[in-house]
PDB file of C-alpha atoms and ligand atoms in Angstrom:
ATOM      1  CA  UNK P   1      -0.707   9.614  15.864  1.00 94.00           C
ATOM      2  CA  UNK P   2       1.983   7.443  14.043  1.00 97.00           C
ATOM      3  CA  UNK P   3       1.899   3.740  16.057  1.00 97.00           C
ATOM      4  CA  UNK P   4       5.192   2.307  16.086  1.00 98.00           C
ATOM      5  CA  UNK P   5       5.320  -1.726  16.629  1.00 98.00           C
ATOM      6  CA  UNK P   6       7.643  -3.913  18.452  1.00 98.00           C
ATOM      7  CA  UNK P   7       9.598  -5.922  17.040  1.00 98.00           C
ATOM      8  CA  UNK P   8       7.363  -9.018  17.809  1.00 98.00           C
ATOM      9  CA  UNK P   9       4.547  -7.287  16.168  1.00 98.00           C
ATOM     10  CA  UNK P  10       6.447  -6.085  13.192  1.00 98.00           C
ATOM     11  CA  UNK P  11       6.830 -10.507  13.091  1.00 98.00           C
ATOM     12  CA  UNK P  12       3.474 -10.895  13.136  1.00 98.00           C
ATOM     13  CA  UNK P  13       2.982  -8.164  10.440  1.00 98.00           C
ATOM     14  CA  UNK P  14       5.286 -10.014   8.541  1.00 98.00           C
ATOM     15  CA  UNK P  15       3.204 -13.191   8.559  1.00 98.00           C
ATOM     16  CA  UNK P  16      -0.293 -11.422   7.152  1.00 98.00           C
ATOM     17  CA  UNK P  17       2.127  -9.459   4.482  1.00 98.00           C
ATOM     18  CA  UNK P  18       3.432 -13.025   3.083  1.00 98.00           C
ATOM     19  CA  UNK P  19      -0.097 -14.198   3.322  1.00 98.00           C
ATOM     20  CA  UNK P  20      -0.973 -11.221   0.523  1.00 98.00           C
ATOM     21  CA  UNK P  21       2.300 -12.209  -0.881  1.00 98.00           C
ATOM     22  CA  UNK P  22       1.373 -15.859  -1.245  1.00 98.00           C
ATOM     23  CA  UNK P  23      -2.262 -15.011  -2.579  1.00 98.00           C
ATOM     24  CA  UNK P  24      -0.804 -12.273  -5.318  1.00 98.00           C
ATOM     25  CA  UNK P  25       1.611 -15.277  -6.780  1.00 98.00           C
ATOM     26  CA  UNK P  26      -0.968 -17.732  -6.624  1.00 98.00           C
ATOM     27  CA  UNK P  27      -3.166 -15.221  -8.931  1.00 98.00           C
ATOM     28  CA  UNK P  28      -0.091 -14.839 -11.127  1.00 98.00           C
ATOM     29  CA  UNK P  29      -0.370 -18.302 -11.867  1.00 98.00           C
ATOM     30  CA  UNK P  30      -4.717 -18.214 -12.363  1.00 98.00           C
ATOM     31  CA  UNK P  31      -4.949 -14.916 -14.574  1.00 98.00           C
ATOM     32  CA  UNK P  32      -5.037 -15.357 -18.030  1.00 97.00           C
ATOM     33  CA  UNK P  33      -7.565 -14.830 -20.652  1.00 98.00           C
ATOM     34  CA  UNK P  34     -11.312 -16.045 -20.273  1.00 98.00           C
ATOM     35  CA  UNK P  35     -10.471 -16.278 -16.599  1.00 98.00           C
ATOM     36  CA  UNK P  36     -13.213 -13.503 -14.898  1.00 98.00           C
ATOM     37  CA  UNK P  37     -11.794 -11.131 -11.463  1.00 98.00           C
ATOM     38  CA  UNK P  38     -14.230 -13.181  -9.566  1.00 98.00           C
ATOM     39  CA  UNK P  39     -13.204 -16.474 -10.180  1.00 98.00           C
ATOM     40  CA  UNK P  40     -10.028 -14.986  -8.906  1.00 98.00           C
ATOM     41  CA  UNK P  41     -11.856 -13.652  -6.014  1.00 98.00           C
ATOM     42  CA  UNK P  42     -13.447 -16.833  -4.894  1.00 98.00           C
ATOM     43  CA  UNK P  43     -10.184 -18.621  -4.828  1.00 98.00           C
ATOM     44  CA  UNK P  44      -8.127 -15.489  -3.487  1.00 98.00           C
ATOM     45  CA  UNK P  45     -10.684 -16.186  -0.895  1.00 98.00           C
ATOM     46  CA  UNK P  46     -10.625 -19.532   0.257  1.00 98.00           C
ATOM     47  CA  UNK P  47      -6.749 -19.449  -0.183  1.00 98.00           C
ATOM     48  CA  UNK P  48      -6.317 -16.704   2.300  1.00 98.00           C
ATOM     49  CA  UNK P  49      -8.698 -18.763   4.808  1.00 98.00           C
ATOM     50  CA  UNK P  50      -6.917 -21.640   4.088  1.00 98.00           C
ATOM     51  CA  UNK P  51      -3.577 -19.873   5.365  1.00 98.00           C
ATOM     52  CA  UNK P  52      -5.706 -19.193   8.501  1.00 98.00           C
ATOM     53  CA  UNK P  53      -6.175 -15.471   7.910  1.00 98.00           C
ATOM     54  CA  UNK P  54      -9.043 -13.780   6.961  1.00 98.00           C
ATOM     55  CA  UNK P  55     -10.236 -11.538   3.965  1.00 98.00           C
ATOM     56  CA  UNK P  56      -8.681  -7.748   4.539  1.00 98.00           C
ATOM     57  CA  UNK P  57     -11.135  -5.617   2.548  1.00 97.00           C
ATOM     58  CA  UNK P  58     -14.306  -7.667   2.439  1.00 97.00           C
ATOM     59  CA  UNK P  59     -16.554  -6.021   4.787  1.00 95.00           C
ATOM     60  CA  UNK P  60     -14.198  -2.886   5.697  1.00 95.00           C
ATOM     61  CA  UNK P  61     -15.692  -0.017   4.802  1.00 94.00           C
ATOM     62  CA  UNK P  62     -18.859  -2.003   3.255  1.00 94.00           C
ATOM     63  CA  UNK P  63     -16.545  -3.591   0.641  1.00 96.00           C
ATOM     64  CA  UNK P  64     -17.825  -6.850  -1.048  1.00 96.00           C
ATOM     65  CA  UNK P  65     -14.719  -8.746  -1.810  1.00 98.00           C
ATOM     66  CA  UNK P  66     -11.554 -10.186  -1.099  1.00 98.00           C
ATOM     67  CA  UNK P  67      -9.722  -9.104  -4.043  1.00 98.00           C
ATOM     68  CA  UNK P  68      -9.981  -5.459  -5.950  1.00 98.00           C
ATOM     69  CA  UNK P  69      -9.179  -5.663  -9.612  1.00 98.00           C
ATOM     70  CA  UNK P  70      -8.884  -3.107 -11.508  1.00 98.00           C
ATOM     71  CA  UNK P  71      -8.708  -3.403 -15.297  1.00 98.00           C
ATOM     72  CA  UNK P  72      -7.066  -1.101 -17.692  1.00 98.00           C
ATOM     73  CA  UNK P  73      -8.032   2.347 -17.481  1.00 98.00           C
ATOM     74  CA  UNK P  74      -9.412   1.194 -13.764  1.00 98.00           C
ATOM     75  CA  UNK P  75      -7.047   2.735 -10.784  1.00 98.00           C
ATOM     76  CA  UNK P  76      -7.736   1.064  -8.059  1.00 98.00           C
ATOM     77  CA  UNK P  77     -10.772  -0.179  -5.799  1.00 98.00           C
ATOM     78  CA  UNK P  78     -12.323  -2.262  -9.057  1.00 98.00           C
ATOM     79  CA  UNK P  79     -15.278  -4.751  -7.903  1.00 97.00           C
ATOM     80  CA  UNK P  80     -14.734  -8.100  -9.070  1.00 97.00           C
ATOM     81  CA  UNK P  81     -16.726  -9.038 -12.008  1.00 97.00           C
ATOM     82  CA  UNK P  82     -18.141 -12.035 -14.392  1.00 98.00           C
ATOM     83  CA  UNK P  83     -16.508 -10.275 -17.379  1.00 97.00           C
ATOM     84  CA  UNK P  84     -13.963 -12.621 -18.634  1.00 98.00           C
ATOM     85  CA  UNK P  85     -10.062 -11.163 -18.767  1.00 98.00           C
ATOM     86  CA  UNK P  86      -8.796 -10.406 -22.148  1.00 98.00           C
ATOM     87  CA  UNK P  87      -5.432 -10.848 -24.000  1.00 98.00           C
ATOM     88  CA  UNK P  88      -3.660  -7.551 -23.856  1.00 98.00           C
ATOM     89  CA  UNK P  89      -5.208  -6.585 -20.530  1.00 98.00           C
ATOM     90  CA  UNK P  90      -3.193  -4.986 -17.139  1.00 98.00           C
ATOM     91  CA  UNK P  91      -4.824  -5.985 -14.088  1.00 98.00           C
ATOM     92  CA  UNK P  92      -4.016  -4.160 -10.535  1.00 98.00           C
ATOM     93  CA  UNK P  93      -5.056  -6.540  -7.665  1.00 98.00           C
ATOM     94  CA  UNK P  94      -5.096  -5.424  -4.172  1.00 98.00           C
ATOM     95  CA  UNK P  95      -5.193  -7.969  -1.625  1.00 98.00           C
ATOM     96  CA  UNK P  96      -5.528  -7.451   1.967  1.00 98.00           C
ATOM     97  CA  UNK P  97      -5.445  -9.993   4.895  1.00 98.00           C
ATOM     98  CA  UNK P  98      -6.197 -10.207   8.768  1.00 98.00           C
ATOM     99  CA  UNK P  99      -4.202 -13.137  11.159  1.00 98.00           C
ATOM    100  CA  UNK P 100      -3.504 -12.342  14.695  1.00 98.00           C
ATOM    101  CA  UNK P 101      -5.039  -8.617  14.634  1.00 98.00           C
ATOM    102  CA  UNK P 102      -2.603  -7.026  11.961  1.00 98.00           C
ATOM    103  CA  UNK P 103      -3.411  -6.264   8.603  1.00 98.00           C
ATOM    104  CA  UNK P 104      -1.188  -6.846   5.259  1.00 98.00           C
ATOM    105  CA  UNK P 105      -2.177  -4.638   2.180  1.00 98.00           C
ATOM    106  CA  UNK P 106      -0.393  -5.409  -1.319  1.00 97.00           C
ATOM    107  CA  UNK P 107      -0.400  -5.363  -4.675  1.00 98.00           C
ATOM    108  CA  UNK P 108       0.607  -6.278  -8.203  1.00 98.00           C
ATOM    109  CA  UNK P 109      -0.423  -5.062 -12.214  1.00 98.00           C
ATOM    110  CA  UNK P 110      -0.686  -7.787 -13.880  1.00 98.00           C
ATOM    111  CA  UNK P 111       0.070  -8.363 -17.548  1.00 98.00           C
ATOM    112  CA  UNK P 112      -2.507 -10.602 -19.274  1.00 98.00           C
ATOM    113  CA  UNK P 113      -0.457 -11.859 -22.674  1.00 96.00           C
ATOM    114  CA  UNK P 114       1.059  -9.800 -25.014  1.00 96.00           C
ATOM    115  CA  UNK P 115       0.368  -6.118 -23.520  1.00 98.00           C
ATOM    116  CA  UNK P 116       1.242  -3.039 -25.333  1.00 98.00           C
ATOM    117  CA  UNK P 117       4.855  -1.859 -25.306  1.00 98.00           C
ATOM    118  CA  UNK P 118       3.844   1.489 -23.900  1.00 98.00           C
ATOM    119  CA  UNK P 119       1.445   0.105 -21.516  1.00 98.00           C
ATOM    120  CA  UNK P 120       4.516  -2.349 -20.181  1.00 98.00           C
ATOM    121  CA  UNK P 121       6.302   1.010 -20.108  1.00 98.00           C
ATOM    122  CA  UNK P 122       4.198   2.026 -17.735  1.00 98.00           C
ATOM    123  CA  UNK P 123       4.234  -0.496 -15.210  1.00 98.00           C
ATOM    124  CA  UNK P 124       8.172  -0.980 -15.237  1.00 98.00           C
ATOM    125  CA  UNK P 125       8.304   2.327 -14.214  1.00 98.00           C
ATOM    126  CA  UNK P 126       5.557   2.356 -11.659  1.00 98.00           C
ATOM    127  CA  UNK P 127       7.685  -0.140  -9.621  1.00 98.00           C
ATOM    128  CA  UNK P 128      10.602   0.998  -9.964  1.00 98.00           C
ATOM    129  CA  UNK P 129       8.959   4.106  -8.365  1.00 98.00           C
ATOM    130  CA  UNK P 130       7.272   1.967  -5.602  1.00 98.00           C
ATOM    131  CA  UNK P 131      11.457   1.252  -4.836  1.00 98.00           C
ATOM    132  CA  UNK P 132      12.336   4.352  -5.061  1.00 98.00           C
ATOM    133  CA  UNK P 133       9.960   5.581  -2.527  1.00 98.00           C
ATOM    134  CA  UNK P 134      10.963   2.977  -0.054  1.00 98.00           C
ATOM    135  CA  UNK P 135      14.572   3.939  -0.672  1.00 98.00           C
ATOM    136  CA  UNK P 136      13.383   7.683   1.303  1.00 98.00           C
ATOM    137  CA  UNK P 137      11.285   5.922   3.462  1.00 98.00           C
ATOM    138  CA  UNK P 138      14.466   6.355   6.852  1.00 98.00           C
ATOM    139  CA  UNK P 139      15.418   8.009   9.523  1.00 98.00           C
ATOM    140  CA  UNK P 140      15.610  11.182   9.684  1.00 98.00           C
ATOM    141  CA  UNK P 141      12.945  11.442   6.277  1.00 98.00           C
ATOM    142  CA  UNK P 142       9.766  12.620   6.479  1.00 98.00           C
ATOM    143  CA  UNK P 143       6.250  11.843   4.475  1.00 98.00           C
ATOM    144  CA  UNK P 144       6.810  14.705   1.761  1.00 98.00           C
ATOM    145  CA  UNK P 145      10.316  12.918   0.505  1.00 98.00           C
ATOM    146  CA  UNK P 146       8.792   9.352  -0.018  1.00 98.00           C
ATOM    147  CA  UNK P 147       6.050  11.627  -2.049  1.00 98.00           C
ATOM    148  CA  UNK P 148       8.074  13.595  -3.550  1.00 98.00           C
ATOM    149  CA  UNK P 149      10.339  10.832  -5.025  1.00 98.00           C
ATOM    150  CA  UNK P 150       7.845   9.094  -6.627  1.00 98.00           C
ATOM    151  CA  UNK P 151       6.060  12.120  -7.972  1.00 98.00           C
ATOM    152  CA  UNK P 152       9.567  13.088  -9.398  1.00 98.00           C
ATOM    153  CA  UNK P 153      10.206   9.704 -11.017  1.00 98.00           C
ATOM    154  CA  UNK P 154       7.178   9.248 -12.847  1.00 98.00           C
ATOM    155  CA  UNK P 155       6.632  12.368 -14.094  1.00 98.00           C
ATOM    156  CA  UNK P 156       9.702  12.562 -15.591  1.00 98.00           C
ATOM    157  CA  UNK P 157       8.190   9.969 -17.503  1.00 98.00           C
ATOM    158  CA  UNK P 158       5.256  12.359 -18.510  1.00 98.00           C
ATOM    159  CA  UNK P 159       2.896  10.199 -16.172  1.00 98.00           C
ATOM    160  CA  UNK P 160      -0.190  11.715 -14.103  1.00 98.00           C
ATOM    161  CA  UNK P 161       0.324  10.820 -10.232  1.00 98.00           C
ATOM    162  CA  UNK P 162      -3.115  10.111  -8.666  1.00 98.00           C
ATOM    163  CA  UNK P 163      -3.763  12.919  -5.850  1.00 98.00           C
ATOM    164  CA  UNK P 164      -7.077  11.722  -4.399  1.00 96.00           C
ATOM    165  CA  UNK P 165      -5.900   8.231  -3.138  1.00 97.00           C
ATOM    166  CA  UNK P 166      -3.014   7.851  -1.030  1.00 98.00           C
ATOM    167  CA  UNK P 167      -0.643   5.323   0.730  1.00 98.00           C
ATOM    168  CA  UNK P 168      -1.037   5.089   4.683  1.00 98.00           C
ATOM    169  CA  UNK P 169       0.092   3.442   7.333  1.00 98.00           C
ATOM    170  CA  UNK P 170      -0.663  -0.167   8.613  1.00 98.00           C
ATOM    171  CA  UNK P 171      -1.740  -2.252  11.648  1.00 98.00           C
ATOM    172  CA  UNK P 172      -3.716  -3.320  14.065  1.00 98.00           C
ATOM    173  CA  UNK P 173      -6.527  -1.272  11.223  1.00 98.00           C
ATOM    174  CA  UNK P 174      -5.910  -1.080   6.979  1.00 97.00           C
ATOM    175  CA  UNK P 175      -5.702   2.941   7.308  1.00 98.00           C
ATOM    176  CA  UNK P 176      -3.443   4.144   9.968  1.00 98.00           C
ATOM    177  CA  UNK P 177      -1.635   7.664  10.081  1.00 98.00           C
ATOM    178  CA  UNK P 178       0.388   8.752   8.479  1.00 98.00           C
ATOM    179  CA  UNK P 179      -1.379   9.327   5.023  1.00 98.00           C
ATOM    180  CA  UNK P 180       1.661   8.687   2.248  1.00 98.00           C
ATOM    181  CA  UNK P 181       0.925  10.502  -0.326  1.00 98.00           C
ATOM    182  CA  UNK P 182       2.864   9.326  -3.657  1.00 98.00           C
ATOM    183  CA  UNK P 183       3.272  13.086  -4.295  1.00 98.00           C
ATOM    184  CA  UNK P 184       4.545  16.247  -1.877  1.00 98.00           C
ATOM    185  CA  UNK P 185       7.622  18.367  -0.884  1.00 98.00           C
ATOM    186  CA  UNK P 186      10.906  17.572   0.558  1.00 98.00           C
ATOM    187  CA  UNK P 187      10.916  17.675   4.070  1.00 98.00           C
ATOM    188  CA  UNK P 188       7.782  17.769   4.147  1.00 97.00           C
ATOM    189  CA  UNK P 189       5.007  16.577   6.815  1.00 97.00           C
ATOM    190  CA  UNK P 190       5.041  14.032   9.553  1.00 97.00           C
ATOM    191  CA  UNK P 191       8.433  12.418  10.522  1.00 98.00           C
ATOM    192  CA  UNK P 192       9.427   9.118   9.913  1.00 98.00           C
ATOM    193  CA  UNK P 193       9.828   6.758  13.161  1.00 98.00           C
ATOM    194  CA  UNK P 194      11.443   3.783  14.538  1.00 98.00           C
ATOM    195  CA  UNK P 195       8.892   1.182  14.085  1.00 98.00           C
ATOM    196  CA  UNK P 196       6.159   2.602  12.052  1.00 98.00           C
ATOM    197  CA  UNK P 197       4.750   0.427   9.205  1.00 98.00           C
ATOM    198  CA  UNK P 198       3.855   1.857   6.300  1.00 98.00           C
ATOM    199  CA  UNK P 199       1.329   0.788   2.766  1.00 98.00           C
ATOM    200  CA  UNK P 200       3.219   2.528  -0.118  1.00 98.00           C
ATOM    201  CA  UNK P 201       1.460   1.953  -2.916  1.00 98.00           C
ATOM    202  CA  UNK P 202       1.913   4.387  -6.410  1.00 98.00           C
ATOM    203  CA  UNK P 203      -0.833   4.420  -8.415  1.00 98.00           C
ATOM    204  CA  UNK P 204       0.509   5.951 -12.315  1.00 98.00           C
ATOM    205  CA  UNK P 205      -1.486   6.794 -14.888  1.00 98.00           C
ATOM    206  CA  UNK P 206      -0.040   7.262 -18.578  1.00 98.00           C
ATOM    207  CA  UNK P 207      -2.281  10.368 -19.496  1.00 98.00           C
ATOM    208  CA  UNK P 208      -4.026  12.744 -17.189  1.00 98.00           C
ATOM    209  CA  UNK P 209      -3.868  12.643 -13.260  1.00 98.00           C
ATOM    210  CA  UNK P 210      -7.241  13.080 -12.668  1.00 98.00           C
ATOM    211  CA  UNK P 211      -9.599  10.210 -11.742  1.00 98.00           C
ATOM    212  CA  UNK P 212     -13.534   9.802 -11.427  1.00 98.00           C
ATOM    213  CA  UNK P 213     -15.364   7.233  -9.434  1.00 97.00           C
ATOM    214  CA  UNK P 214     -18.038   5.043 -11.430  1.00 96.00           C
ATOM    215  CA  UNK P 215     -21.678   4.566 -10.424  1.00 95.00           C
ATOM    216  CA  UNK P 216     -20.692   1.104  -8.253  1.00 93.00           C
ATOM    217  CA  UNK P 217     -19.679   3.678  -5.671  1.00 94.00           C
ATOM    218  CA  UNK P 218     -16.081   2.179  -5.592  1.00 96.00           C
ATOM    219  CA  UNK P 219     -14.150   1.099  -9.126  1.00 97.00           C
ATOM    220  CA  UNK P 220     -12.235   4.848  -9.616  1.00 98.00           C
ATOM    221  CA  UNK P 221     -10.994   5.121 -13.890  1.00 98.00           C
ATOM    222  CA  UNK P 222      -8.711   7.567 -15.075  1.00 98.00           C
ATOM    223  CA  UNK P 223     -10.522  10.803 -16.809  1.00 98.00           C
ATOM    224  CA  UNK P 224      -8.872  10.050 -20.076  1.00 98.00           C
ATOM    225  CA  UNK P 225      -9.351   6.564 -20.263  1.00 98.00           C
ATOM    226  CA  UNK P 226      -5.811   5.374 -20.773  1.00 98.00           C
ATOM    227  CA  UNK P 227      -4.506   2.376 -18.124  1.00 98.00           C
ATOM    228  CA  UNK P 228      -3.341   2.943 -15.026  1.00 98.00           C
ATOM    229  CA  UNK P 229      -0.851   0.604 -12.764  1.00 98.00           C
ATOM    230  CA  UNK P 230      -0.543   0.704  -9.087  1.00 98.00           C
ATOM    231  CA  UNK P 231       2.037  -1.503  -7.292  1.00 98.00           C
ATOM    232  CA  UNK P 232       2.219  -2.073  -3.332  1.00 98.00           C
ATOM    233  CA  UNK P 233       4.215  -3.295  -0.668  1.00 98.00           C
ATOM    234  CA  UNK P 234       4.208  -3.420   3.252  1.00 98.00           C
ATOM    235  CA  UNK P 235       7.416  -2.191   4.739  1.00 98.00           C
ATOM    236  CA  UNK P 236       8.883  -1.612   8.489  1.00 98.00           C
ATOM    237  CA  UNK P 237      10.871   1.569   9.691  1.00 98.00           C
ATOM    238  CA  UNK P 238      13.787  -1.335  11.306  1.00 98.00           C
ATOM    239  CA  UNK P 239      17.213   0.139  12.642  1.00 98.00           C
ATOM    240  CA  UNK P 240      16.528   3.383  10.734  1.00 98.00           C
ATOM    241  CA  UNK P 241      16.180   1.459   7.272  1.00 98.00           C
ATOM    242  CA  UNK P 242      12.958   0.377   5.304  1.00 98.00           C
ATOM    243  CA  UNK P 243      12.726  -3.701   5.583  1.00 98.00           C
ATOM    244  CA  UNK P 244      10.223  -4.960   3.057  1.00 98.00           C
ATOM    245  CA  UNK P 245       7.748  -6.990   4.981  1.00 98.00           C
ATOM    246  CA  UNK P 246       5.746  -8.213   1.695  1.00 98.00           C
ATOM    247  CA  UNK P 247       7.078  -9.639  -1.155  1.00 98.00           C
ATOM    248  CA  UNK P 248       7.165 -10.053  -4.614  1.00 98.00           C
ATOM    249  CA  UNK P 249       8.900 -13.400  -4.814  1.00 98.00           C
ATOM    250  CA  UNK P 250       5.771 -15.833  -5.474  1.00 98.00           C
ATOM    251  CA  UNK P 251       4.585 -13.584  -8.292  1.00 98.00           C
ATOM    252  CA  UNK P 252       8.211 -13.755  -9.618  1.00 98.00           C
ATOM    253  CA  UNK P 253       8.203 -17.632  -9.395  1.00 98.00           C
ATOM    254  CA  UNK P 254       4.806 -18.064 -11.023  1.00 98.00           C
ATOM    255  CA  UNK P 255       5.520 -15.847 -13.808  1.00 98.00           C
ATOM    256  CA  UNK P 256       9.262 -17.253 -14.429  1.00 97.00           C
ATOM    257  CA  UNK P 257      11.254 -13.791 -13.315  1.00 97.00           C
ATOM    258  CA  UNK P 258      14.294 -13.258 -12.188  1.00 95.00           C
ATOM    259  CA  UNK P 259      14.616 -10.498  -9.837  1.00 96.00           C
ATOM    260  CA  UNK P 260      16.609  -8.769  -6.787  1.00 96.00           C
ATOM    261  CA  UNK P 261      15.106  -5.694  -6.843  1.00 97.00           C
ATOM    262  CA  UNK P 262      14.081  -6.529  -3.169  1.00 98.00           C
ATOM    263  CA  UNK P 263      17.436  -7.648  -1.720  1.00 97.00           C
ATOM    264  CA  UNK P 264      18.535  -3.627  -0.801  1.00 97.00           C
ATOM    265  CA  UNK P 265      15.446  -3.730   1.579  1.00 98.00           C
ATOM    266  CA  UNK P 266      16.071  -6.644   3.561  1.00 95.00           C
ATOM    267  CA  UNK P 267      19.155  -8.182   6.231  1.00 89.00           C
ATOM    268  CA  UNK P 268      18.975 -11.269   4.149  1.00 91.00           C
ATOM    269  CA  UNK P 269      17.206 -12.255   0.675  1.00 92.00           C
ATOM    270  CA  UNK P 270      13.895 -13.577   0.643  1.00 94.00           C
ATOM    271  CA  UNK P 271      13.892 -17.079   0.125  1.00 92.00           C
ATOM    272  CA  UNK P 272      10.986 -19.146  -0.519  1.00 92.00           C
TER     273      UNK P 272
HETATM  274 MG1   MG L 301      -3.812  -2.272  -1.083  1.00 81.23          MG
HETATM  275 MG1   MG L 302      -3.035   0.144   0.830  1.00 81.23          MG
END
């Protein structure tokens, strides 16, 4: 069943998305070269306490960190490590965090340096497909044309969509219904309603679709070993239009972009 939230509560989502939002830019401003994913993780950490919320992921489902970070060829779900970062490098992090019962889930690929032009490629379009999936996420839309959309967009591109791991909805718990697949059918499965907040969250690869899991039980790599991106946001079914509940904005400021790629989901721009 698809939980639609008050207004009030879609507030209070609101506050735990900017917490993620807040974390993400302040690793935009920590990851560089030598720096290891779990030095990020121990300040992720304390900075999301700090902001009075807790740690999303760590503990959930038996997971041991705050942060995932997946490197490279990684997909998603990557255990933070001692291995230091490395010119050249992409790095998804996922972020999740708890205040006042509702969850935020987000995330950003990271460039470390000078990265590849096709790699870059590759996460340009990745976001722009994360926006063009909002864009179908209205009334009157169902979960197959967010899917759908996406799929299109990237493969266009001659990327692999990942099947086995999916968007979902969000709230009082990380996973509610409805699954959003960043693949599918127009008009397609459940309908989109008033309320609802939804995780949409592509996850690209530039070869082959298909993923394996490693031995850790959780980092999941691409078959062929070429890099994957995966890009996230939290957004609210308000007055029949998606409103962006995370943002981007603090990554943008720490990494010196301009950008209003955001402005089309929201009544007024996000200031910080
Ligand atoms: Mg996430
Ligand atoms: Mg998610």
């Amino acid at each position: 069943m698809i939980i639609s939230k008050t207004r009030e509560e879609i507030e209070i989502m609101r506050e735990s998305a900017l917490i993620v939002s807040k974390t993400l830019g302040m690793i935009a401003a920590e990851i560089k070269p030598g720096v290891t994913t779990l030095e990020l993780d121990q300040k992720a950490e304390e900075f999301i306490r700090d902001h009075g919320a807790v740690p999303g992921f760590k503990g959930l489902y038996g997971c041991p960190s705050t942060l995932l970070t997946s490197v490279n060829e990684q997909v998603v779900h990557g255990l933070p490590t001692n291995k230091p970062i490395e010119e050249g490098d992409i790095v998804s992090v996922d972020c999740g965090a708890l205040k006042n019962e509702y969850y935020g889930d987000h995330a950003y690929t990271f460039e470390v340096g000078e990265v590849a032009e096709e790699t870059r490629k590759l996460l340009q379009v990745t976001k722009e497909s994360l926006y063009v999936g909002i864009r179908e996420f209205k009334m009157g839309n169902r979960v197959g044309d967010v899917g759908s959309a996406i799929q299109k967009y990237t493969e266009a591109h001659g990327y692999g969509v990942v099947r086995d791991l999916v968007g979902h909805g969000l709230g009082k718990k990380m996973h509610e219904e409805p699954n959003m697949p960043n693949y599918g059918k127009r008009g397609w499965g459940k309908k989109f309603v008033e309320g609802m907040v939804v995780a949409i969250e592509p996850m690209i690869n530039m070869g082959t679709k298909n993923i394996k899991q490693l031995k850790d039980g959780w980092t999941i790599v691409t078959r062929d070993g070429k890099p994957s991106a995966h890009f996230e946001h939290d957004v609210a079914l308000v007055d029949g239009k998606p409103e962006l509940l995370s943002t981007f904005a603090y990554v943008y400021q720490a990494l010196g972009i301009e950008s209003d790629e955001e402005n089309e989901f929201r009544a007024t721009p996000f200031v910080i």
